[in-house]
mmCIF file of C-alpha atoms in Angstrom:
data_model
loop_
_atom_site.group_PDB
_atom_site.id
_atom_site.type_symbol
_atom_site.label_atom_id
_atom_site.label_comp_id
_atom_site.label_asym_id
_atom_site.label_seq_id
_atom_site.Cartn_x
_atom_site.Cartn_y
_atom_site.Cartn_z
ATOM 1 C CA SER A 26 7.673 2.164 90.886
ATOM 2 C CA PRO A 27 8.145 2.504 94.654
ATOM 3 C CA GLU A 28 10.912 -0.100 94.452
ATOM 4 C CA LEU A 29 13.050 2.393 92.514
ATOM 5 C CA TRP A 30 13.168 5.008 95.267
ATOM 6 C CA LEU A 31 16.924 5.541 94.864
ATOM 7 C CA GLY A 32 16.395 7.282 91.518
ATOM 8 C CA GLN A 33 16.193 10.670 93.252
ATOM 9 C CA PHE A 34 19.755 10.215 94.528
ATOM 10 C CA LEU A 35 21.550 8.666 91.543
ATOM 11 C CA TYR A 36 23.231 10.659 88.777
ATOM 12 C CA CYS A 37 25.058 9.557 85.637
ATOM 13 C CA GLY A 38 28.807 9.740 86.122
ATOM 14 C CA ARG A 39 29.329 10.834 82.515
ATOM 15 C CA CYS A 40 26.714 13.511 81.779
ATOM 16 C CA GLY A 41 25.503 14.339 85.290
ATOM 17 C CA THR A 42 21.784 13.859 84.670
ATOM 18 C CA ARG A 43 19.590 12.035 87.138
ATOM 19 C CA MET A 44 19.321 8.314 86.527
ATOM 20 C CA SER A 45 15.897 6.974 85.525
ATOM 21 C CA GLY A 46 14.238 3.987 87.082
ATOM 22 C CA TRP A 47 13.788 1.127 84.643
ATOM 23 C CA THR A 48 11.675 -1.976 85.109
ATOM 24 C CA GLN A 49 12.075 -5.094 82.996
ATOM 25 C CA LYS A 50 9.604 -7.658 84.279
ATOM 26 C CA THR A 51 11.120 -10.460 82.189
ATOM 27 C CA HIS A 52 14.528 -10.256 83.934
ATOM 28 C CA LYS A 53 15.592 -12.135 87.049
ATOM 29 C CA GLU A 54 16.256 -8.774 88.724
ATOM 30 C CA PRO A 55 13.700 -6.449 87.112
ATOM 31 C CA TYR A 56 14.611 -3.141 88.784
ATOM 32 C CA SER A 57 17.515 -0.977 87.664
ATOM 33 C CA TYR A 58 18.587 2.587 86.915
ATOM 34 C CA VAL A 59 19.805 3.967 83.590
ATOM 35 C CA CYS A 60 21.107 7.265 82.215
ATOM 36 C CA SER A 61 18.194 9.644 81.561
ATOM 37 C CA THR A 62 20.021 11.290 78.676
ATOM 38 C CA PHE A 63 20.374 7.972 76.876
ATOM 39 C CA ARG A 64 16.748 7.058 77.591
ATOM 40 C CA ARG A 65 15.546 10.408 76.265
ATOM 41 C CA PHE A 66 17.767 10.872 73.208
ATOM 42 C CA GLY A 67 19.085 7.381 72.407
ATOM 43 C CA GLU A 68 22.488 6.543 70.969
ATOM 44 C CA THR A 69 22.773 9.861 69.112
ATOM 45 C CA ASN A 70 22.723 11.979 72.296
ATOM 46 C CA LYS A 71 25.192 14.886 72.419
ATOM 47 C CA THR A 72 26.942 13.651 75.576
ATOM 48 C CA GLY A 73 27.897 10.282 74.119
ATOM 49 C CA CYS A 74 26.201 8.525 77.012
ATOM 50 C CA ARG A 75 25.136 4.946 76.814
ATOM 51 C CA LEU A 76 22.629 3.083 78.937
ATOM 52 C CA HIS A 77 24.951 2.912 82.007
ATOM 53 C CA ARG A 78 22.562 0.461 83.651
ATOM 54 C CA ILE A 79 23.017 -0.448 87.302
ATOM 55 C CA LYS A 80 20.770 -2.919 89.075
ATOM 56 C CA HIS A 81 18.838 -1.736 92.105
ATOM 57 C CA GLY A 82 20.086 -4.756 94.054
ATOM 58 C CA GLU A 83 23.697 -3.703 93.413
ATOM 59 C CA VAL A 84 23.151 -0.122 94.560
ATOM 60 C CA VAL A 85 21.316 -0.827 97.828
ATOM 61 C CA PRO A 86 24.294 -2.467 99.625
ATOM 62 C CA LEU A 87 26.520 0.446 98.578
ATOM 63 C CA VAL A 88 24.046 2.971 99.946
ATOM 64 C CA GLU A 89 23.633 0.997 103.169
ATOM 65 C CA LYS A 90 27.423 0.840 103.637
ATOM 66 C CA TYR A 91 27.789 4.559 102.957
ATOM 67 C CA MET A 92 25.026 5.377 105.420
ATOM 68 C CA ALA A 93 26.632 3.190 108.097
ATOM 69 C CA ASP A 94 30.120 4.602 107.445
ATOM 70 C CA THR A 95 28.887 8.195 107.696
ATOM 71 C CA GLU A 96 26.526 7.426 110.590
ATOM 72 C CA GLN A 97 23.543 8.860 108.735
ATOM 73 C CA LYS A 98 20.021 7.560 108.981
ATOM 74 C CA LEU A 99 18.033 7.051 105.804
ATOM 75 C CA GLU A 100 14.940 8.623 107.339
ATOM 76 C CA GLU A 101 16.896 11.829 108.006
ATOM 77 C CA VAL A 102 18.179 12.012 104.427
ATOM 78 C CA LEU A 103 14.727 11.364 102.971
ATOM 79 C CA ALA A 104 13.230 14.035 105.242
ATOM 80 C CA LEU A 105 15.632 16.574 103.716
ATOM 81 C CA ALA A 106 14.741 15.585 100.147
ATOM 82 C CA PRO A 107 11.951 18.153 99.579
ATOM 83 C CA SER A 108 14.064 21.055 100.871
ATOM 84 C CA LEU A 109 16.850 20.054 98.463
ATOM 85 C CA GLY A 110 14.490 19.965 95.498
ATOM 86 C CA TRP A 111 14.370 16.170 95.368
ATOM 87 C CA GLU A 112 11.004 14.659 94.687
#
C-alpha cells in the first residue's frame, strides 16, 4: 500500500529485520508496521520476536520531527533510497 511508504526505513529493534507494512481495514487506524520475522515465522521464530506493531500515524510525527531537527528534506532522503539498496 502506498500509505505504508515508511516500511523501507523501519527495522525491528530486537532482530534487526525490516518492518513489514500491515493493513487491517477493520481498525480505526488501519495502517501499521510489524516485525517481518514474526510475520514470516510466527511465535516460534528463532529470535523470540513478537509482532512489535507500531501504527503508521504514530511513526509519521517522529519522522517529521527527526527530519526537522536534522534539517533534512524527505525528498532528498527518498532520492537516495535506490543507491542505498532501498526499494
